[in-house]
Tab-separated table of C-alpha atoms and ligand atoms in Angstrom:
chain	number	residue	atom	x	y	z
A	12	MET	CA	-44.666	70.733	-21.576
A	13	LYS	CA	-48.223	69.580	-22.102
A	14	ASN	CA	-49.519	69.842	-25.641
A	15	ASN	CA	-52.961	71.030	-26.620
A	16	LEU	CA	-54.455	67.549	-26.619
A	17	SER	CA	-53.839	67.369	-22.883
A	18	LEU	CA	-56.193	70.154	-21.830
A	19	THR	CA	-58.470	67.712	-20.043
A	20	LYS	CA	-60.439	67.928	-16.838
A	21	ASP	CA	-57.624	66.083	-15.024
A	22	PHE	CA	-54.971	68.408	-16.434
A	23	TRP	CA	-56.753	71.447	-15.000
A	24	ASN	CA	-57.713	69.830	-11.721
A	25	ASN	CA	-54.089	68.772	-11.162
A	26	ARG	CA	-52.915	72.321	-11.701
A	27	TYR	CA	-55.006	73.321	-8.661
A	28	ILE	CA	-53.962	70.282	-6.607
A	29	GLU	CA	-50.295	71.076	-7.322
A	30	SER	CA	-50.839	74.833	-6.854
A	31	LYS	CA	-49.480	75.574	-10.341
A	32	ILE	CA	-51.926	78.405	-10.841
A	33	GLY	CA	-49.903	81.367	-12.027
A	34	TRP	CA	-53.067	83.011	-13.405
A	35	ASP	CA	-54.712	83.161	-9.977
A	36	VAL	CA	-54.408	86.673	-8.571
A	37	GLY	CA	-56.142	85.886	-5.282
A	38	VAL	CA	-58.731	88.669	-5.437
A	39	ILE	CA	-61.323	90.051	-7.828
A	40	THR	CA	-59.611	92.093	-10.565
A	41	THR	CA	-60.294	95.811	-10.930
A	42	PRO	CA	-61.968	95.801	-14.375
A	43	LEU	CA	-64.547	93.239	-13.285
A	44	LYS	CA	-65.098	94.819	-9.875
A	45	GLU	CA	-65.749	98.194	-11.495
A	46	TYR	CA	-68.051	96.614	-14.060
A	47	PHE	CA	-70.063	94.809	-11.364
A	48	ASP	CA	-70.237	97.932	-9.206
A	49	GLN	CA	-72.200	99.829	-11.838
A	50	LEU	CA	-74.817	97.105	-12.386
A	51	ASN	CA	-78.193	98.006	-10.919
A	52	ASP	CA	-80.213	94.841	-11.366
A	53	LYS	CA	-78.994	92.231	-8.867
A	54	THR	CA	-81.476	89.604	-10.044
A	55	ILE	CA	-79.763	88.966	-13.390
A	56	LYS	CA	-78.661	85.417	-14.125
A	57	ILE	CA	-74.858	85.376	-14.400
A	58	LEU	CA	-72.499	82.596	-15.514
A	59	ILE	CA	-68.754	82.595	-14.796
A	60	PRO	CA	-67.229	79.795	-16.881
A	61	GLY	CA	-63.681	78.585	-16.180
A	62	SER	CA	-64.021	80.488	-12.936
A	63	GLY	CA	-61.231	78.676	-11.060
A	64	ASN	CA	-61.064	79.858	-7.464
A	65	SER	CA	-63.862	82.280	-8.344
A	66	TYR	CA	-63.043	85.512	-6.512
A	67	GLU	CA	-65.477	87.229	-8.872
A	68	ALA	CA	-68.306	84.923	-7.785
A	69	GLU	CA	-67.400	85.539	-4.140
A	70	TYR	CA	-67.620	89.290	-4.702
A	71	LEU	CA	-70.951	88.981	-6.505
A	72	PHE	CA	-72.337	86.792	-3.710
A	73	GLU	CA	-71.219	89.269	-1.045
A	74	ASN	CA	-72.924	92.011	-3.041
A	75	ASN	CA	-76.236	90.164	-3.308
A	76	PHE	CA	-76.054	89.006	-6.911
A	77	LEU	CA	-77.603	85.719	-5.847
A	78	ASN	CA	-78.416	84.371	-9.299
A	79	THR	CA	-74.763	83.672	-10.156
A	80	TYR	CA	-73.526	80.330	-11.523
A	81	VAL	CA	-69.937	79.154	-11.276
A	82	LEU	CA	-68.598	76.621	-13.758
A	83	ASP	CA	-65.242	74.892	-13.788
A	84	TYR	CA	-63.625	71.635	-14.843
A	85	SER	CA	-61.724	71.545	-11.568
A	86	GLU	CA	-63.469	70.015	-8.561
A	87	HIS	CA	-60.518	71.130	-6.443
A	88	ALA	CA	-61.025	74.783	-7.399
A	89	LEU	CA	-64.755	74.486	-6.701
A	90	ASN	CA	-63.972	72.999	-3.290
A	91	ASN	CA	-61.695	75.939	-2.526
A	92	PHE	CA	-64.610	78.198	-3.399
A	93	ARG	CA	-67.055	76.173	-1.245
A	94	LYS	CA	-64.738	76.586	1.754
A	95	ARG	CA	-64.538	80.346	1.297
A	96	VAL	CA	-68.240	80.840	0.497
A	97	PRO	CA	-70.107	78.058	2.329
A	98	ASP	CA	-73.523	79.669	1.855
A	99	PHE	CA	-73.277	79.736	-1.956
A	100	SER	CA	-76.036	77.577	-3.448
A	101	GLU	CA	-74.713	74.104	-4.328
A	102	SER	CA	-77.061	73.969	-7.321
A	103	LYS	CA	-75.182	76.918	-8.840
A	104	LEU	CA	-71.763	75.241	-8.701
A	105	LEU	CA	-71.231	73.376	-11.957
A	106	ASN	CA	-68.341	70.913	-12.333
A	107	ASN	CA	-68.716	70.415	-16.037
A	108	ASP	CA	-67.229	70.996	-19.472
A	109	PHE	CA	-68.190	74.473	-20.662
A	110	PHE	CA	-69.000	73.079	-24.104
A	111	ASP	CA	-71.612	70.719	-22.569
A	112	VAL	CA	-73.334	73.231	-20.314
A	113	GLN	CA	-76.976	74.075	-20.918
A	114	GLY	CA	-78.972	77.085	-19.778
A	115	LYS	CA	-79.700	80.692	-20.620
A	116	PHE	CA	-78.013	83.610	-18.902
A	117	ASP	CA	-78.285	87.405	-18.982
A	118	LEU	CA	-74.578	87.943	-18.469
A	119	ILE	CA	-71.505	85.757	-18.948
A	120	ILE	CA	-68.147	86.795	-17.534
A	121	GLU	CA	-64.817	86.083	-19.229
A	122	GLN	CA	-61.451	86.242	-17.519
A	123	THR	CA	-58.473	84.022	-18.410
A	124	PHE	CA	-60.829	81.275	-19.585
A	125	PHE	CA	-60.692	81.949	-23.331
A	126	CYS	CA	-56.875	81.791	-23.201
A	127	ALA	CA	-57.111	78.342	-21.606
A	128	ILE	CA	-59.131	76.902	-24.510
A	129	ASP	CA	-57.306	75.330	-27.454
A	130	LYS	CA	-56.950	77.857	-30.282
A	131	SER	CA	-58.761	75.528	-32.698
A	132	ARG	CA	-61.939	75.979	-30.603
A	133	ARG	CA	-62.182	79.763	-30.687
A	134	SER	CA	-65.170	79.965	-33.030
A	135	GLU	CA	-66.876	77.217	-31.085
A	136	TYR	CA	-66.246	79.165	-27.863
A	137	PHE	CA	-68.101	82.228	-29.192
A	138	LYS	CA	-70.875	80.104	-30.698
A	139	LYS	CA	-71.378	78.405	-27.338
A	140	MET	CA	-71.370	81.772	-25.553
A	141	ASN	CA	-74.034	82.971	-27.965
A	142	ASP	CA	-76.130	79.823	-27.308
A	143	LEU	CA	-75.874	80.310	-23.539
A	144	LEU	CA	-77.142	83.883	-23.592
A	145	LYS	CA	-80.765	85.048	-23.488
A	146	PRO	CA	-81.866	87.542	-26.136
A	147	ASN	CA	-80.149	90.843	-25.188
A	148	GLY	CA	-77.586	88.876	-23.172
A	149	LYS	CA	-73.996	90.073	-22.881
A	150	LEU	CA	-70.536	88.560	-22.815
A	151	VAL	CA	-68.331	90.814	-20.680
A	152	GLY	CA	-64.744	90.587	-19.583
A	153	LEU	CA	-61.135	90.557	-20.652
A	154	LEU	CA	-59.058	88.962	-23.385
A	155	PHE	CA	-55.275	89.071	-23.592
A	156	ASN	CA	-53.921	91.479	-26.194
A	157	ASP	CA	-50.620	89.635	-26.333
A	158	SER	CA	-49.339	86.767	-28.469
A	159	LEU	CA	-48.420	84.578	-25.437
A	160	ASN	CA	-47.973	80.861	-26.353
A	161	GLU	CA	-48.740	78.678	-29.378
A	162	ASN	CA	-48.469	75.202	-27.840
A	163	HIS	CA	-49.789	75.538	-24.338
A	164	PRO	CA	-52.011	77.916	-22.378
A	165	PRO	CA	-52.295	80.782	-21.967
A	166	PHE	CA	-52.944	81.186	-25.695
A	167	GLY	CA	-52.956	84.795	-26.819
A	168	GLY	CA	-54.044	86.897	-29.741
A	169	ASN	CA	-55.070	90.385	-30.722
A	170	GLU	CA	-58.092	92.532	-31.418
A	171	SER	CA	-58.460	91.857	-35.145
A	172	GLU	CA	-57.972	88.128	-34.740
A	173	TYR	CA	-60.582	87.886	-31.971
A	174	LYS	CA	-63.088	89.948	-33.981
A	175	LYS	CA	-63.008	87.379	-36.783
A	176	TYR	CA	-64.188	84.757	-34.326
A	177	PHE	CA	-66.929	86.668	-32.582
A	178	GLU	CA	-68.469	88.951	-35.195
A	179	THR	CA	-70.775	86.189	-36.461
A	180	TYR	CA	-72.266	85.821	-32.997
A	181	PHE	CA	-71.935	89.230	-31.305
A	182	ASN	CA	-72.290	92.963	-31.853
A	183	THR	CA	-69.523	94.980	-30.273
A	184	LYS	CA	-70.507	97.505	-27.620
A	185	VAL	CA	-67.007	97.873	-26.155
A	186	PHE	CA	-63.784	96.224	-27.334
A	187	GLN	CA	-60.796	98.315	-26.381
A	188	PRO	CA	-57.582	98.282	-24.364
A	189	SER	CA	-58.496	97.983	-20.712
A	190	TYR	CA	-57.686	101.176	-18.755
A	191	ASN	CA	-57.985	99.649	-15.288
A	192	SER	CA	-56.164	96.309	-15.560
A	193	ILE	CA	-54.284	94.935	-12.594
A	194	GLU	CA	-50.606	95.882	-12.698
A	195	SER	CA	-49.282	92.565	-14.053
A	196	ARG	CA	-51.711	92.744	-17.011
A	197	CYS	CA	-51.434	96.463	-17.703
A	198	GLY	CA	-51.356	97.214	-21.453
A	199	ARG	CA	-51.916	93.532	-22.269
A	200	GLU	CA	-55.711	93.235	-22.051
A	201	LEU	CA	-58.797	94.165	-24.023
A	202	PHE	CA	-62.017	94.895	-22.179
A	203	MET	CA	-65.132	93.710	-24.007
A	204	ILE	CA	-68.856	94.130	-23.755
A	205	LEU	CA	-70.363	92.040	-26.553
A	206	ASN	CA	-74.089	91.878	-27.229
A	207	LYS	CA	-75.594	88.624	-28.428
A	208	LYS	CA	-76.748	88.799	-32.054
B	15	SAM	C1	-56.349	79.909	-16.636
B	15	SAM	S1	-57.548	79.290	-15.547
B	15	SAM	C2	-58.461	80.767	-15.102
B	15	SAM	C3	-59.303	80.639	-13.861
B	15	SAM	C4	-60.038	81.916	-13.435
B	15	SAM	N1	-60.839	82.455	-14.516
B	15	SAM	C5	-59.105	82.956	-12.918
B	15	SAM	O1	-59.083	84.080	-13.451
B	15	SAM	O2	-58.402	82.684	-11.928
B	15	SAM	C6	-58.664	78.470	-16.668
B	15	SAM	C7	-59.776	77.749	-15.939
B	15	SAM	O3	-60.658	77.186	-16.905
B	15	SAM	C8	-61.016	75.878	-16.495
B	15	SAM	N2	-61.347	75.155	-17.740
B	15	SAM	C9	-60.542	74.935	-18.799
B	15	SAM	N3	-61.217	74.321	-19.788
B	15	SAM	C10	-62.487	74.150	-19.333
B	15	SAM	C11	-63.663	73.598	-19.904
B	15	SAM	N4	-63.687	73.084	-21.147
B	15	SAM	N5	-64.790	73.596	-19.162
B	15	SAM	C12	-64.796	74.125	-17.907
B	15	SAM	N6	-63.707	74.665	-17.321
B	15	SAM	C13	-62.563	74.686	-18.028
B	15	SAM	C14	-59.803	75.357	-15.742
B	15	SAM	O4	-60.122	74.352	-14.831
B	15	SAM	C15	-59.288	76.622	-15.054
B	15	SAM	O5	-59.855	76.784	-13.783
């Protein structure tokens, strides 16, 4: 089993090359689809970090949210996305470390990315999210409400633990058990809408 020090770009890219991607559900998940469906302004600048095969970005593109950026360590995952969505702007596909990315976004989407980051970097994750958002920007998505693993991803946690990390950087609009999770994650996820402080 890989230990936390091995969560490198190559580690993640190899997971896609070897198709060891148990987290990949093959379609956009219901909570994010329903969230996107109620957004009115399609011009907002969106970032999806750790987006993997990026079914959410595909859905946004098909629904004319054309200011969407996709970021992932894995070139292989980005290539899968390019094949499925050939008209997606190349300049909005970022093969980079999340912690090195620059820019300012209105909305950042979280799904099974936080749980892939070493637990020692949780504060840094929320600080970086805060830095990447414009004033009034939002971090929206899902976090596992489940202890999961200590030595390898997915790393879990719970509501009170997560709050400790983000309350310096975000005001909570919504942070509650998700009512529309996909079946395999039912009762194990928190849906969040966090407003940048
Ligand atoms: C568990 S997967 C989730 C992928 C996708 N969100 C999904 O729901 O299918 C975590 C993703 O984060 C990416 N990743 C991990 N650490 C990263 C980092 N520091 N910068 C950018 N991407 C990273 C991995 O390459 C992988 O695609």
